XYZ file of N, CA, C and O in Angstrom:
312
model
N 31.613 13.088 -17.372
C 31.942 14.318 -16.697
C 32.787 14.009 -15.469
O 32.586 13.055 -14.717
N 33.765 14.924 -15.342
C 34.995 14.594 -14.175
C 34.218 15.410 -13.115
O 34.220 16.641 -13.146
N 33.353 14.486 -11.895
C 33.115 15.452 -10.870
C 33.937 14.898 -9.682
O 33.408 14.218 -8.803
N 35.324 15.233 -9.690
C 35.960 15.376 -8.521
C 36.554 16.489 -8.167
O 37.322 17.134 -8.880
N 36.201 16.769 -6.989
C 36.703 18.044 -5.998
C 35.370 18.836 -6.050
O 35.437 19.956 -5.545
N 33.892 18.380 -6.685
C 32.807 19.113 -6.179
C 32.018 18.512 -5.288
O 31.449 17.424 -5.379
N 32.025 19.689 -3.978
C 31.177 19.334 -3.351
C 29.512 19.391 -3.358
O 28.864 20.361 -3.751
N 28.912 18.051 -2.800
C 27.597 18.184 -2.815
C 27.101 17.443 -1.383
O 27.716 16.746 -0.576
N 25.792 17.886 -1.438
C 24.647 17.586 -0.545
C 23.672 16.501 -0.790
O 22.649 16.316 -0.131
N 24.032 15.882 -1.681
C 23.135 14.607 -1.846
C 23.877 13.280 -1.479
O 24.952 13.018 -2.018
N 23.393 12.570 -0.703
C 23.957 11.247 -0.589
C 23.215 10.468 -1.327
O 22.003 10.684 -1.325
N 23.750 9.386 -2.129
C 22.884 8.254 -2.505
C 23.156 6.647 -2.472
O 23.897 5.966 -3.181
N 22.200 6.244 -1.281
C 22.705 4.904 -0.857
C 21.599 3.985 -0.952
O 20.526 4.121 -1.541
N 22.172 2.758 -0.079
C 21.108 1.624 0.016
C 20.541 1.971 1.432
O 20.975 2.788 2.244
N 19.287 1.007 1.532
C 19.372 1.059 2.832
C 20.325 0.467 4.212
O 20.355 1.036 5.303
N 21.038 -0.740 3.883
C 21.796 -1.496 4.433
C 23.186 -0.389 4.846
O 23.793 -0.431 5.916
N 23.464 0.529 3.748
C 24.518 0.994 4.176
C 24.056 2.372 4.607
O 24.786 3.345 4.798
N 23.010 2.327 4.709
C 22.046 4.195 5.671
C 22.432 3.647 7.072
O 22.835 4.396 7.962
N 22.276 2.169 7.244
C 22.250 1.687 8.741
C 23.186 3.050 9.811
O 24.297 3.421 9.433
N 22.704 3.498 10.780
C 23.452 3.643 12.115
C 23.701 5.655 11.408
O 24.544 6.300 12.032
N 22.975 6.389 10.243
C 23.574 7.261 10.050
C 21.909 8.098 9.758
O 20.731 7.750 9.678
N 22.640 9.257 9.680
C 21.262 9.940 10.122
C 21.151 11.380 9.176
O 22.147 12.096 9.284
N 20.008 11.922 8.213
C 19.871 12.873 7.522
C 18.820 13.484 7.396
O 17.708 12.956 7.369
N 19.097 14.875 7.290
C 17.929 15.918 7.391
C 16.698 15.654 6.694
O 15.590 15.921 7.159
N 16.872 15.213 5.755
C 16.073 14.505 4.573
C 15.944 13.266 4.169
O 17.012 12.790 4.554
N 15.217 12.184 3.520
C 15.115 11.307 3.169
C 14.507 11.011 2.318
O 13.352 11.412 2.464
N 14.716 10.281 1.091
C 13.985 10.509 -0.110
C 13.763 8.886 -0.687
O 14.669 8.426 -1.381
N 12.659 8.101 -0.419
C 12.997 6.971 -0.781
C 12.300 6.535 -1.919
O 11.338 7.231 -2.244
N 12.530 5.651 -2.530
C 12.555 5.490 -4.141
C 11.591 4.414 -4.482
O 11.611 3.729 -3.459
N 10.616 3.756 -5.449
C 9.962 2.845 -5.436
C 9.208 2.164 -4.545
O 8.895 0.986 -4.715
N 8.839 2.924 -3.447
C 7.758 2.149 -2.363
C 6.937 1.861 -3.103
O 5.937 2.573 -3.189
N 7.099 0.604 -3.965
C 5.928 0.155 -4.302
C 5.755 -1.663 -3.853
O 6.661 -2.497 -3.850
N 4.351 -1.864 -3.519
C 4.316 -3.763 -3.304
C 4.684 -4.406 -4.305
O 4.112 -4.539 -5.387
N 6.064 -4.987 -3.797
C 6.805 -5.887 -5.233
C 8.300 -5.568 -5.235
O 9.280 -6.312 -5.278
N 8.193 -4.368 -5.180
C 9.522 -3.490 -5.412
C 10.019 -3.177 -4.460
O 11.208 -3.039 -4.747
N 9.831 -2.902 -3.169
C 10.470 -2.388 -1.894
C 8.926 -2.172 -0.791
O 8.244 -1.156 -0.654
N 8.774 -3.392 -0.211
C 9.825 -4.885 0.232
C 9.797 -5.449 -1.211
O 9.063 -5.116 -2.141
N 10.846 -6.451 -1.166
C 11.299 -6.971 -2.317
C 10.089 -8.077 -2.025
O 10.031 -8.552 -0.891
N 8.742 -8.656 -3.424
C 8.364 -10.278 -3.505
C 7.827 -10.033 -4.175
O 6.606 -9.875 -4.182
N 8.962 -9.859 -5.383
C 8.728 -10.085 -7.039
C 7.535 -10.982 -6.962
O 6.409 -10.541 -7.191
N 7.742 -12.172 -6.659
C 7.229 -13.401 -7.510
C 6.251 -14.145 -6.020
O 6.206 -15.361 -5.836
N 5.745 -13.408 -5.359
C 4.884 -13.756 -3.987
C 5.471 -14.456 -3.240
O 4.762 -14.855 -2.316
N 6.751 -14.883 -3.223
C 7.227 -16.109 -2.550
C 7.893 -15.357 -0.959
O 8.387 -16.205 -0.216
N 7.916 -14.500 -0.645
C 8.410 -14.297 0.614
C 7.501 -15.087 1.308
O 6.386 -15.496 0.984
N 8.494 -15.308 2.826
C 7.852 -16.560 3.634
C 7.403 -15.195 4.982
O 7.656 -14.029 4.680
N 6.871 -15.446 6.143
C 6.837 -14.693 7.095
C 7.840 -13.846 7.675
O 7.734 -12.661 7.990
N 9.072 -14.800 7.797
C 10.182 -14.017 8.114
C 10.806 -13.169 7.314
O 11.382 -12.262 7.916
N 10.911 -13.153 5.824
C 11.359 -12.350 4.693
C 10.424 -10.875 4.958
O 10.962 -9.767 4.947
N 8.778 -11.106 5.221
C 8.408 -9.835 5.806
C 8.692 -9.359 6.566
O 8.366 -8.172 6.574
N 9.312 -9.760 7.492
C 9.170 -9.036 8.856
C 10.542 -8.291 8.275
O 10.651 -7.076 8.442
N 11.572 -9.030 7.600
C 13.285 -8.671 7.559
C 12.495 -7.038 6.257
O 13.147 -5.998 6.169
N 11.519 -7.161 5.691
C 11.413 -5.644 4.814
C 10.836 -5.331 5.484
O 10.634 -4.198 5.046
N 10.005 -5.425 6.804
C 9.474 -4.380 7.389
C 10.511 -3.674 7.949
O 10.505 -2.446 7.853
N 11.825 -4.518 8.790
C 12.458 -4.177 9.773
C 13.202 -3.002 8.873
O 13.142 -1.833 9.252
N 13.826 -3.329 7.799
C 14.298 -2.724 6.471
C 13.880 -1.077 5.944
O 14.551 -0.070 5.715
N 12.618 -1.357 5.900
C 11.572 -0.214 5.890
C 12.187 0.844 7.234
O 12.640 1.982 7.361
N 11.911 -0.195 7.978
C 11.684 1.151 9.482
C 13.171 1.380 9.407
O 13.311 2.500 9.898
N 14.325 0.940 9.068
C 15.322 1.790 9.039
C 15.173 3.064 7.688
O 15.528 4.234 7.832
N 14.611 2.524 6.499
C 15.143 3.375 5.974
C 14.012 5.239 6.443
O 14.269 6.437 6.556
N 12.971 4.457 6.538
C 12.606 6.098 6.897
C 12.756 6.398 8.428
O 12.311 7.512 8.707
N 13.179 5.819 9.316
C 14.165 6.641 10.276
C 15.483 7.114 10.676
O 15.886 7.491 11.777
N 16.307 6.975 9.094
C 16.713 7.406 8.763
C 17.051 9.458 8.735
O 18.132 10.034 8.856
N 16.065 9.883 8.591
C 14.899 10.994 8.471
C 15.203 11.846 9.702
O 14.495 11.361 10.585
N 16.072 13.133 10.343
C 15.716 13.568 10.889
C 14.069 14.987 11.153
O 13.283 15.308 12.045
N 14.334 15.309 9.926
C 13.394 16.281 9.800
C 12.305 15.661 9.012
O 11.208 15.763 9.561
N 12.313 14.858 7.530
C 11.365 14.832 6.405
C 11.495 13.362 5.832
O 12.551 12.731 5.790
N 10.444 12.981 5.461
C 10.729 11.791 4.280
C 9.505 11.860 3.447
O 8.316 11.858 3.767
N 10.227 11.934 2.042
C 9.512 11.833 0.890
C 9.333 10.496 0.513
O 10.276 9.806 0.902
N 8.344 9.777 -0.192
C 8.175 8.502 -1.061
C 7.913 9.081 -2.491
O 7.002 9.905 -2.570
N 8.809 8.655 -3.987
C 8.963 8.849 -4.889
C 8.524 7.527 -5.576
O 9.086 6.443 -5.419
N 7.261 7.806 -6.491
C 6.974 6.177 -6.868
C 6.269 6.844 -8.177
O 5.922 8.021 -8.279
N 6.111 5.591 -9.372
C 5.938 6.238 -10.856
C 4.579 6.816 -10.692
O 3.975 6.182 -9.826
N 3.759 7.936 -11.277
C 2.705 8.477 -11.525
C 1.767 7.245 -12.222
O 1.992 6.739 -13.321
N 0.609 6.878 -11.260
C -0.656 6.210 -11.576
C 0.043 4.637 -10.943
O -0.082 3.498 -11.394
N 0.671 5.054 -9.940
C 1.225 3.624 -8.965
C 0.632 3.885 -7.333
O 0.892 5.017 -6.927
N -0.035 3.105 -6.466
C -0.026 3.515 -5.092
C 0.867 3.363 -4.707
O 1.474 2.509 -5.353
N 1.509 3.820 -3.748
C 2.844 3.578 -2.248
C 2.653 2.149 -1.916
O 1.632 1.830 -2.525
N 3.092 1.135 -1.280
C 2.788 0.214 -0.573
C 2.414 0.469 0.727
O 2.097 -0.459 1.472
């Protein structure tokens, strides 16, 4: 489908490139332990946590008004 020249209201990014920008909403995707912070395979060291915490706190302050967490049905949040 050719969607150029429609405008919309959804942005969809990473967090790295949310850096320094700011939205009414925030909708973040897979908060789950494993998946976001990233340690697939347990191997993050101390500092790899701290770099997804720091990660984290950008992406949901991001958020002026709201932030949702979207994660599969019969999964906890991290």
């Amino acid at each position: 489908t050719d969607t150029r020249g429609i405008q919309s209201n959804v942005t969809l990014t990473t967090i790295h490139s949310a850096k320094g920008l700011e939205f009414d909403d925030v909708i973040i995707l897979d908060a789950i332990e494993g998946v976001m912070p990233q340690d697939i395979f347990g191997l993050n060291t101390e500092g790899d946590t701290e770099e997804d915490s720091r990660l984290f706190y950008v992406a949901v302050t991001r958020a002026k008004e709201r932030v949702d967490f979207l994660v599969p049905r019969g999964i906890s949040p991290a």
